[in-house]
JSON list of C-alpha atoms in Angstrom, two decimals:
[
{"chain": "A", "resi": 11, "resn": "ALA", "atom": "CA", "xyz": [-0.04, 0.45, 0.09]},
{"chain": "A", "resi": 12, "resn": "ALA", "atom": "CA", "xyz": [1.15, 3.43, -0.72]},
{"chain": "A", "resi": 13, "resn": "PHE", "atom": "CA", "xyz": [2.20, 5.74, 2.43]},
{"chain": "A", "resi": 14, "resn": "HIS", "atom": "CA", "xyz": [2.45, 3.04, 4.92]},
{"chain": "A", "resi": 15, "resn": "ASP", "atom": "CA", "xyz": [4.22, 4.10, 7.87]},
{"chain": "A", "resi": 16, "resn": "LEU", "atom": "CA", "xyz": [7.05, 1.65, 6.80]},
{"chain": "A", "resi": 17, "resn": "THR", "atom": "CA", "xyz": [7.13, 3.09, 2.93]},
{"chain": "A", "resi": 18, "resn": "ALA", "atom": "CA", "xyz": [5.76, 6.80, 3.76]},
{"chain": "A", "resi": 19, "resn": "PRO", "atom": "CA", "xyz": [9.36, 8.03, 3.35]},
{"chain": "A", "resi": 20, "resn": "LEU", "atom": "CA", "xyz": [10.26, 6.23, 0.31]},
{"chain": "A", "resi": 21, "resn": "ASP", "atom": "CA", "xyz": [6.84, 6.57, -1.09]},
{"chain": "A", "resi": 22, "resn": "ARG", "atom": "CA", "xyz": [7.38, 11.36, -0.30]},
{"chain": "A", "resi": 23, "resn": "LEU", "atom": "CA", "xyz": [10.38, 11.00, -2.31]},
{"chain": "A", "resi": 24, "resn": "ILE", "atom": "CA", "xyz": [9.40, 8.75, -5.34]},
{"chain": "A", "resi": 25, "resn": "LEU", "atom": "CA", "xyz": [6.64, 11.54, -5.28]},
{"chain": "A", "resi": 26, "resn": "ALA", "atom": "CA", "xyz": [9.29, 14.35, -4.85]},
{"chain": "A", "resi": 27, "resn": "VAL", "atom": "CA", "xyz": [11.26, 12.83, -7.67]},
{"chain": "A", "resi": 28, "resn": "ILE", "atom": "CA", "xyz": [8.06, 12.37, -10.54]},
{"chain": "A", "resi": 29, "resn": "LEU", "atom": "CA", "xyz": [7.10, 16.49, -9.45]},
{"chain": "A", "resi": 30, "resn": "HIS", "atom": "CA", "xyz": [10.17, 17.33, -10.36]},
{"chain": "A", "resi": 31, "resn": "CYS", "atom": "CA", "xyz": [10.65, 15.38, -13.51]},
{"chain": "A", "resi": 32, "resn": "HIS", "atom": "CA", "xyz": [7.25, 16.28, -14.80]},
{"chain": "A", "resi": 33, "resn": "ARG", "atom": "CA", "xyz": [8.55, 20.08, -14.05]},
{"chain": "A", "resi": 34, "resn": "SER", "atom": "CA", "xyz": [11.56, 19.01, -16.24]},
{"chain": "A", "resi": 35, "resn": "LEU", "atom": "CA", "xyz": [10.21, 17.14, -18.92]},
{"chain": "A", "resi": 36, "resn": "ALA", "atom": "CA", "xyz": [7.79, 20.18, -19.51]},
{"chain": "A", "resi": 37, "resn": "LYS", "atom": "CA", "xyz": [10.41, 22.85, -19.24]},
{"chain": "A", "resi": 38, "resn": "SER", "atom": "CA", "xyz": [11.99, 20.41, -22.03]},
{"chain": "A", "resi": 39, "resn": "ALA", "atom": "CA", "xyz": [9.15, 20.61, -23.90]},
{"chain": "A", "resi": 40, "resn": "ALA", "atom": "CA", "xyz": [9.16, 24.32, -23.73]},
{"chain": "A", "resi": 41, "resn": "VAL", "atom": "CA", "xyz": [12.82, 24.78, -25.00]},
{"chain": "A", "resi": 42, "resn": "LEU", "atom": "CA", "xyz": [12.51, 21.83, -27.59]},
{"chain": "A", "resi": 43, "resn": "SER", "atom": "CA", "xyz": [9.29, 24.01, -28.92]},
{"chain": "A", "resi": 44, "resn": "GLU", "atom": "CA", "xyz": [11.58, 26.86, -28.96]},
{"chain": "A", "resi": 45, "resn": "LEU", "atom": "CA", "xyz": [14.19, 25.14, -30.85]},
{"chain": "A", "resi": 46, "resn": "GLU", "atom": "CA", "xyz": [11.74, 23.64, -34.01]},
{"chain": "A", "resi": 47, "resn": "SER", "atom": "CA", "xyz": [10.82, 27.57, -34.39]},
{"chain": "A", "resi": 48, "resn": "PRO", "atom": "CA", "xyz": [12.05, 28.87, -36.91]},
{"chain": "A", "resi": 49, "resn": "SER", "atom": "CA", "xyz": [13.08, 32.62, -35.30]},
{"chain": "A", "resi": 50, "resn": "CYS", "atom": "CA", "xyz": [15.60, 29.88, -32.88]},
{"chain": "A", "resi": 51, "resn": "SER", "atom": "CA", "xyz": [18.61, 29.64, -35.82]},
{"chain": "A", "resi": 52, "resn": "ILE", "atom": "CA", "xyz": [19.91, 32.97, -35.11]},
{"chain": "A", "resi": 53, "resn": "HIS", "atom": "CA", "xyz": [20.81, 31.76, -31.66]},
{"chain": "A", "resi": 54, "resn": "PHE", "atom": "CA", "xyz": [23.42, 29.28, -33.21]},
{"chain": "A", "resi": 55, "resn": "HIS", "atom": "CA", "xyz": [26.02, 29.39, -35.32]},
{"chain": "A", "resi": 56, "resn": "ASN", "atom": "CA", "xyz": [24.82, 26.84, -37.79]},
{"chain": "A", "resi": 57, "resn": "GLU", "atom": "CA", "xyz": [22.29, 24.57, -38.41]},
{"chain": "A", "resi": 58, "resn": "GLU", "atom": "CA", "xyz": [24.66, 21.51, -36.84]},
{"chain": "A", "resi": 59, "resn": "ALA", "atom": "CA", "xyz": [24.81, 23.19, -33.54]},
{"chain": "A", "resi": 60, "resn": "LYS", "atom": "CA", "xyz": [21.39, 23.74, -33.49]},
{"chain": "A", "resi": 61, "resn": "LYS", "atom": "CA", "xyz": [20.35, 19.75, -34.17]},
{"chain": "A", "resi": 62, "resn": "ARG", "atom": "CA", "xyz": [23.62, 19.22, -31.77]},
{"chain": "A", "resi": 63, "resn": "ASN", "atom": "CA", "xyz": [21.69, 20.47, -29.27]},
{"chain": "A", "resi": 64, "resn": "GLU", "atom": "CA", "xyz": [17.77, 19.46, -30.03]},
{"chain": "A", "resi": 65, "resn": "LYS", "atom": "CA", "xyz": [19.27, 15.93, -30.12]},
{"chain": "A", "resi": 66, "resn": "ARG", "atom": "CA", "xyz": [20.89, 16.67, -26.60]},
{"chain": "A", "resi": 67, "resn": "LEU", "atom": "CA", "xyz": [17.91, 17.72, -24.71]},
{"chain": "A", "resi": 68, "resn": "LEU", "atom": "CA", "xyz": [15.76, 14.65, -26.12]},
{"chain": "A", "resi": 69, "resn": "ARG", "atom": "CA", "xyz": [18.43, 12.23, -24.92]},
{"chain": "A", "resi": 70, "resn": "VAL", "atom": "CA", "xyz": [18.11, 13.89, -21.35]},
{"chain": "A", "resi": 71, "resn": "SER", "atom": "CA", "xyz": [14.21, 14.16, -21.80]},
{"chain": "A", "resi": 72, "resn": "LEU", "atom": "CA", "xyz": [13.97, 9.94, -22.65]},
{"chain": "A", "resi": 73, "resn": "GLU", "atom": "CA", "xyz": [16.56, 9.93, -19.41]},
{"chain": "A", "resi": 74, "resn": "LEU", "atom": "CA", "xyz": [13.57, 11.60, -17.54]},
{"chain": "A", "resi": 75, "resn": "ILE", "atom": "CA", "xyz": [10.57, 9.21, -19.21]},
{"chain": "A", "resi": 76, "resn": "GLU", "atom": "CA", "xyz": [13.30, 6.36, -18.13]},
{"chain": "A", "resi": 77, "resn": "ILE", "atom": "CA", "xyz": [12.76, 7.76, -14.44]},
{"chain": "A", "resi": 78, "resn": "VAL", "atom": "CA", "xyz": [8.98, 8.26, -14.74]},
{"chain": "A", "resi": 79, "resn": "GLY", "atom": "CA", "xyz": [8.12, 4.78, -16.07]},
{"chain": "A", "resi": 80, "resn": "THR", "atom": "CA", "xyz": [10.53, 2.76, -13.69]},
{"chain": "A", "resi": 81, "resn": "ALA", "atom": "CA", "xyz": [8.79, 4.97, -11.17]},
{"chain": "A", "resi": 82, "resn": "TYR", "atom": "CA", "xyz": [5.67, 3.90, -12.45]},
{"chain": "A", "resi": 83, "resn": "LYS", "atom": "CA", "xyz": [6.16, 0.10, -12.98]},
{"chain": "A", "resi": 84, "resn": "GLY", "atom": "CA", "xyz": [7.56, -0.22, -9.02]},
{"chain": "A", "resi": 85, "resn": "ARG", "atom": "CA", "xyz": [5.39, 2.39, -6.96]},
{"chain": "A", "resi": 86, "resn": "ASN", "atom": "CA", "xyz": [2.30, 2.56, -9.40]},
{"chain": "A", "resi": 87, "resn": "GLU", "atom": "CA", "xyz": [0.47, 2.60, -5.94]},
{"chain": "A", "resi": 88, "resn": "VAL", "atom": "CA", "xyz": [2.34, 5.61, -4.76]},
{"chain": "A", "resi": 89, "resn": "LEU", "atom": "CA", "xyz": [1.76, 7.49, -7.75]},
{"chain": "A", "resi": 90, "resn": "ARG", "atom": "CA", "xyz": [-2.74, 6.63, -7.80]},
{"chain": "A", "resi": 91, "resn": "ALA", "atom": "CA", "xyz": [-2.65, 7.78, -4.53]},
{"chain": "A", "resi": 92, "resn": "ALA", "atom": "CA", "xyz": [-0.45, 11.04, -5.05]},
{"chain": "A", "resi": 93, "resn": "LEU", "atom": "CA", "xyz": [-1.55, 12.49, -8.11]},
{"chain": "A", "resi": 94, "resn": "SER", "atom": "CA", "xyz": [-5.37, 13.29, -9.29]},
{"chain": "A", "resi": 95, "resn": "SER", "atom": "CA", "xyz": [-7.24, 10.84, -11.34]},
{"chain": "A", "resi": 96, "resn": "GLU", "atom": "CA", "xyz": [-6.88, 13.39, -14.49]},
{"chain": "A", "resi": 97, "resn": "ALA", "atom": "CA", "xyz": [-3.11, 13.58, -13.65]},
{"chain": "A", "resi": 98, "resn": "PHE", "atom": "CA", "xyz": [-2.71, 9.72, -12.89]},
{"chain": "A", "resi": 99, "resn": "GLU", "atom": "CA", "xyz": [-4.28, 8.61, -16.40]},
{"chain": "A", "resi": 100, "resn": "ALA", "atom": "CA", "xyz": [-3.00, 11.11, -18.44]},
{"chain": "A", "resi": 101, "resn": "LEU", "atom": "CA", "xyz": [0.51, 9.96, -17.27]},
{"chain": "A", "resi": 102, "resn": "GLN", "atom": "CA", "xyz": [-0.57, 6.20, -17.10]},
{"chain": "A", "resi": 103, "resn": "GLU", "atom": "CA", "xyz": [-1.91, 6.87, -21.27]},
{"chain": "A", "resi": 104, "resn": "SER", "atom": "CA", "xyz": [1.16, 8.08, -21.74]},
{"chain": "A", "resi": 105, "resn": "LEU", "atom": "CA", "xyz": [3.41, 5.61, -20.60]},
{"chain": "A", "resi": 106, "resn": "ASP", "atom": "CA", "xyz": [1.09, 3.32, -22.45]},
{"chain": "A", "resi": 107, "resn": "ARG", "atom": "CA", "xyz": [1.89, 4.82, -25.73]},
{"chain": "A", "resi": 108, "resn": "LYS", "atom": "CA", "xyz": [5.38, 4.29, -25.25]},
{"chain": "A", "resi": 109, "resn": "ALA", "atom": "CA", "xyz": [5.40, 1.08, -24.87]},
{"chain": "A", "resi": 110, "resn": "LYS", "atom": "CA", "xyz": [3.36, -0.10, -27.35]},
{"chain": "A", "resi": 111, "resn": "ARG", "atom": "CA", "xyz": [6.00, 1.92, -29.81]},
{"chain": "A", "resi": 112, "resn": "GLU", "atom": "CA", "xyz": [8.54, 0.55, -27.99]},
{"chain": "A", "resi": 113, "resn": "GLU", "atom": "CA", "xyz": [7.04, -2.96, -28.79]},
{"chain": "A", "resi": 114, "resn": "SER", "atom": "CA", "xyz": [6.52, -2.96, -31.98]},
{"chain": "A", "resi": 115, "resn": "GLY", "atom": "CA", "xyz": [9.80, -1.09, -33.22]},
{"chain": "A", "resi": 116, "resn": "GLY", "atom": "CA", "xyz": [11.92, -1.44, -30.50]},
{"chain": "A", "resi": 117, "resn": "LYS", "atom": "CA", "xyz": [14.30, 0.57, -28.16]},
{"chain": "A", "resi": 118, "resn": "SER", "atom": "CA", "xyz": [13.04, 4.15, -26.92]},
{"chain": "A", "resi": 119, "resn": "SER", "atom": "CA", "xyz": [14.55, 6.42, -29.34]},
{"chain": "A", "resi": 120, "resn": "LEU", "atom": "CA", "xyz": [14.43, 10.21, -29.80]},
{"chain": "A", "resi": 121, "resn": "ARG", "atom": "CA", "xyz": [11.45, 10.10, -31.84]},
{"chain": "A", "resi": 122, "resn": "ASP", "atom": "CA", "xyz": [9.63, 8.41, -28.70]},
{"chain": "A", "resi": 123, "resn": "ALA", "atom": "CA", "xyz": [10.90, 11.28, -26.18]},
{"chain": "A", "resi": 124, "resn": "ARG", "atom": "CA", "xyz": [9.31, 13.83, -29.16]},
{"chain": "A", "resi": 125, "resn": "ILE", "atom": "CA", "xyz": [6.08, 12.61, -28.81]},
{"chain": "A", "resi": 126, "resn": "PHE", "atom": "CA", "xyz": [5.89, 11.86, -24.57]},
{"chain": "A", "resi": 127, "resn": "LEU", "atom": "CA", "xyz": [7.14, 15.84, -24.61]},
{"chain": "A", "resi": 128, "resn": "LYS", "atom": "CA", "xyz": [3.88, 16.54, -26.40]},
{"chain": "A", "resi": 129, "resn": "SER", "atom": "CA", "xyz": [1.42, 14.37, -23.99]},
{"chain": "A", "resi": 130, "resn": "GLU", "atom": "CA", "xyz": [-0.67, 15.31, -22.48]},
{"chain": "A", "resi": 131, "resn": "TRP", "atom": "CA", "xyz": [0.87, 14.47, -19.36]},
{"chain": "A", "resi": 132, "resn": "VAL", "atom": "CA", "xyz": [3.57, 16.81, -19.77]},
{"chain": "A", "resi": 133, "resn": "ALA", "atom": "CA", "xyz": [1.88, 19.48, -21.40]},
{"chain": "A", "resi": 134, "resn": "SER", "atom": "CA", "xyz": [-1.02, 19.95, -18.36]},
{"chain": "A", "resi": 135, "resn": "TYR", "atom": "CA", "xyz": [-0.85, 19.79, -14.64]},
{"chain": "A", "resi": 136, "resn": "GLN", "atom": "CA", "xyz": [1.98, 22.58, -14.38]},
{"chain": "A", "resi": 137, "resn": "ASP", "atom": "CA", "xyz": [-0.12, 25.40, -12.08]},
{"chain": "A", "resi": 138, "resn": "THR", "atom": "CA", "xyz": [0.07, 24.92, -8.32]},
{"chain": "A", "resi": 139, "resn": "HIS", "atom": "CA", "xyz": [-2.42, 25.57, -5.43]},
{"chain": "A", "resi": 140, "resn": "THR", "atom": "CA", "xyz": [-0.68, 27.86, -2.91]},
{"chain": "A", "resi": 141, "resn": "THR", "atom": "CA", "xyz": [-2.46, 27.73, 0.90]},
{"chain": "A", "resi": 142, "resn": "SER", "atom": "CA", "xyz": [-0.60, 29.13, 3.63]},
{"chain": "A", "resi": 143, "resn": "GLU", "atom": "CA", "xyz": [1.01, 25.29, 4.44]},
{"chain": "A", "resi": 144, "resn": "ALA", "atom": "CA", "xyz": [1.96, 24.97, 0.98]},
{"chain": "A", "resi": 145, "resn": "ALA", "atom": "CA", "xyz": [2.05, 25.14, -2.69]},
{"chain": "A", "resi": 146, "resn": "THR", "atom": "CA", "xyz": [1.16, 22.14, -4.22]},
{"chain": "A", "resi": 147, "resn": "PRO", "atom": "CA", "xyz": [0.92, 21.73, -8.07]},
{"chain": "A", "resi": 148, "resn": "ASN", "atom": "CA", "xyz": [-2.28, 21.07, -9.66]},
{"chain": "A", "resi": 149, "resn": "ARG", "atom": "CA", "xyz": [-1.22, 17.30, -10.86]},
{"chain": "A", "resi": 150, "resn": "VAL", "atom": "CA", "xyz": [-1.71, 16.10, -7.42]},
{"chain": "A", "resi": 151, "resn": "ILE", "atom": "CA", "xyz": [-5.33, 18.15, -6.12]},
{"chain": "A", "resi": 152, "resn": "GLY", "atom": "CA", "xyz": [-6.18, 17.51, -9.77]},
{"chain": "A", "resi": 153, "resn": "LYS", "atom": "CA", "xyz": [-8.70, 20.12, -12.08]},
{"chain": "A", "resi": 154, "resn": "GLN", "atom": "CA", "xyz": [-11.75, 21.31, -9.69]},
{"chain": "A", "resi": 155, "resn": "LEU", "atom": "CA", "xyz": [-9.40, 21.00, -6.93]},
{"chain": "A", "resi": 156, "resn": "GLN", "atom": "CA", "xyz": [-11.56, 18.50, -5.29]},
{"chain": "A", "resi": 157, "resn": "GLN", "atom": "CA", "xyz": [-10.39, 16.33, -1.90]},
{"chain": "A", "resi": 158, "resn": "THR", "atom": "CA", "xyz": [-10.52, 13.36, -3.23]},
{"chain": "A", "resi": 159, "resn": "THR", "atom": "CA", "xyz": [-9.44, 10.12, -1.45]},
{"chain": "A", "resi": 160, "resn": "SER", "atom": "CA", "xyz": [-6.01, 10.33, -3.72]},
{"chain": "A", "resi": 161, "resn": "SER", "atom": "CA", "xyz": [-5.62, 14.42, -3.82]},
{"chain": "A", "resi": 162, "resn": "HIS", "atom": "CA", "xyz": [-5.73, 14.60, -0.25]},
{"chain": "A", "resi": 163, "resn": "ARG", "atom": "CA", "xyz": [-3.29, 11.94, -0.11]},
{"chain": "A", "resi": 164, "resn": "GLY", "atom": "CA", "xyz": [-1.44, 13.82, -2.49]},
{"chain": "A", "resi": 165, "resn": "SER", "atom": "CA", "xyz": [-1.72, 17.07, -0.48]},
{"chain": "A", "resi": 166, "resn": "LEU", "atom": "CA", "xyz": [-1.04, 15.57, 2.57]},
{"chain": "A", "resi": 167, "resn": "ALA", "atom": "CA", "xyz": [2.29, 13.76, 1.08]},
{"chain": "A", "resi": 168, "resn": "ILE", "atom": "CA", "xyz": [3.51, 17.49, -0.04]},
{"chain": "A", "resi": 169, "resn": "LYS", "atom": "CA", "xyz": [3.00, 19.08, 3.19]},
{"chain": "A", "resi": 170, "resn": "GLU", "atom": "CA", "xyz": [4.74, 16.08, 5.25]},
{"chain": "A", "resi": 171, "resn": "LEU", "atom": "CA", "xyz": [7.54, 17.05, 1.84]},
{"chain": "A", "resi": 172, "resn": "LYS", "atom": "CA", "xyz": [7.60, 20.33, 3.07]},
{"chain": "A", "resi": 173, "resn": "ALA", "atom": "CA", "xyz": [7.86, 19.41, 6.90]},
{"chain": "A", "resi": 174, "resn": "GLU", "atom": "CA", "xyz": [10.93, 17.20, 6.17]},
{"chain": "A", "resi": 175, "resn": "SER", "atom": "CA", "xyz": [12.30, 20.10, 3.65]},
{"chain": "A", "resi": 176, "resn": "VAL", "atom": "CA", "xyz": [12.22, 22.38, 7.02]},
{"chain": "A", "resi": 177, "resn": "GLN", "atom": "CA", "xyz": [13.91, 20.15, 9.40]},
{"chain": "A", "resi": 178, "resn": "MET", "atom": "CA", "xyz": [16.48, 19.46, 7.23]},
{"chain": "A", "resi": 179, "resn": "VAL", "atom": "CA", "xyz": [17.20, 22.80, 6.43]},
{"chain": "A", "resi": 180, "resn": "ASN", "atom": "CA", "xyz": [17.00, 23.41, 10.11]},
{"chain": "A", "resi": 181, "resn": "GLU", "atom": "CA", "xyz": [19.71, 20.68, 11.11]},
{"chain": "A", "resi": 182, "resn": "PHE", "atom": "CA", "xyz": [21.86, 21.81, 8.47]},
{"chain": "A", "resi": 183, "resn": "THR", "atom": "CA", "xyz": [21.81, 25.38, 9.58]},
{"chain": "A", "resi": 184, "resn": "VAL", "atom": "CA", "xyz": [22.68, 23.98, 13.55]},
{"chain": "A", "resi": 185, "resn": "ALA", "atom": "CA", "xyz": [25.44, 21.74, 11.95]},
{"chain": "A", "resi": 186, "resn": "LEU", "atom": "CA", "xyz": [27.14, 24.21, 9.71]},
{"chain": "A", "resi": 187, "resn": "ASP", "atom": "CA", "xyz": [26.81, 27.39, 13.18]},
{"chain": "A", "resi": 188, "resn": "GLY", "atom": "CA", "xyz": [27.77, 25.00, 15.48]}
]
């Protein structure tokens, strides 16, 4: 079970990794969109340099996608419990499409990364809902900000992550000042 007493710290870490990967993939998608625009050529010495940077971005994106896929395969119940149902379904659909492409064509390619970066999961759920307790990503709380079981679990995990972060900062401060 997700966020059980024994696994809660690991599950929060997995959730934090997924949220950071999601944010990084969204930024990668924005950069890729810029690289694909005709006006971007002025920022590079030549077309080869532009292509080289585009490939580099897609290779990094493939690594992030692999991290998300591994977390999904290993602890899918954490993501189901923490993400909004819309975000979880979009993630599941994106990963399923990627798996089907891999089954038919073999190894992941830069084309797969490009397709994944244009998926609903990457393109959506980027906003946050800020309260006095924490800034909670919309991919956790859902579109209508309803407190369903999964969105409540995700919001609680975000608050626990914030508390752990504050505790770590305080411990580091004491250690550095001591």
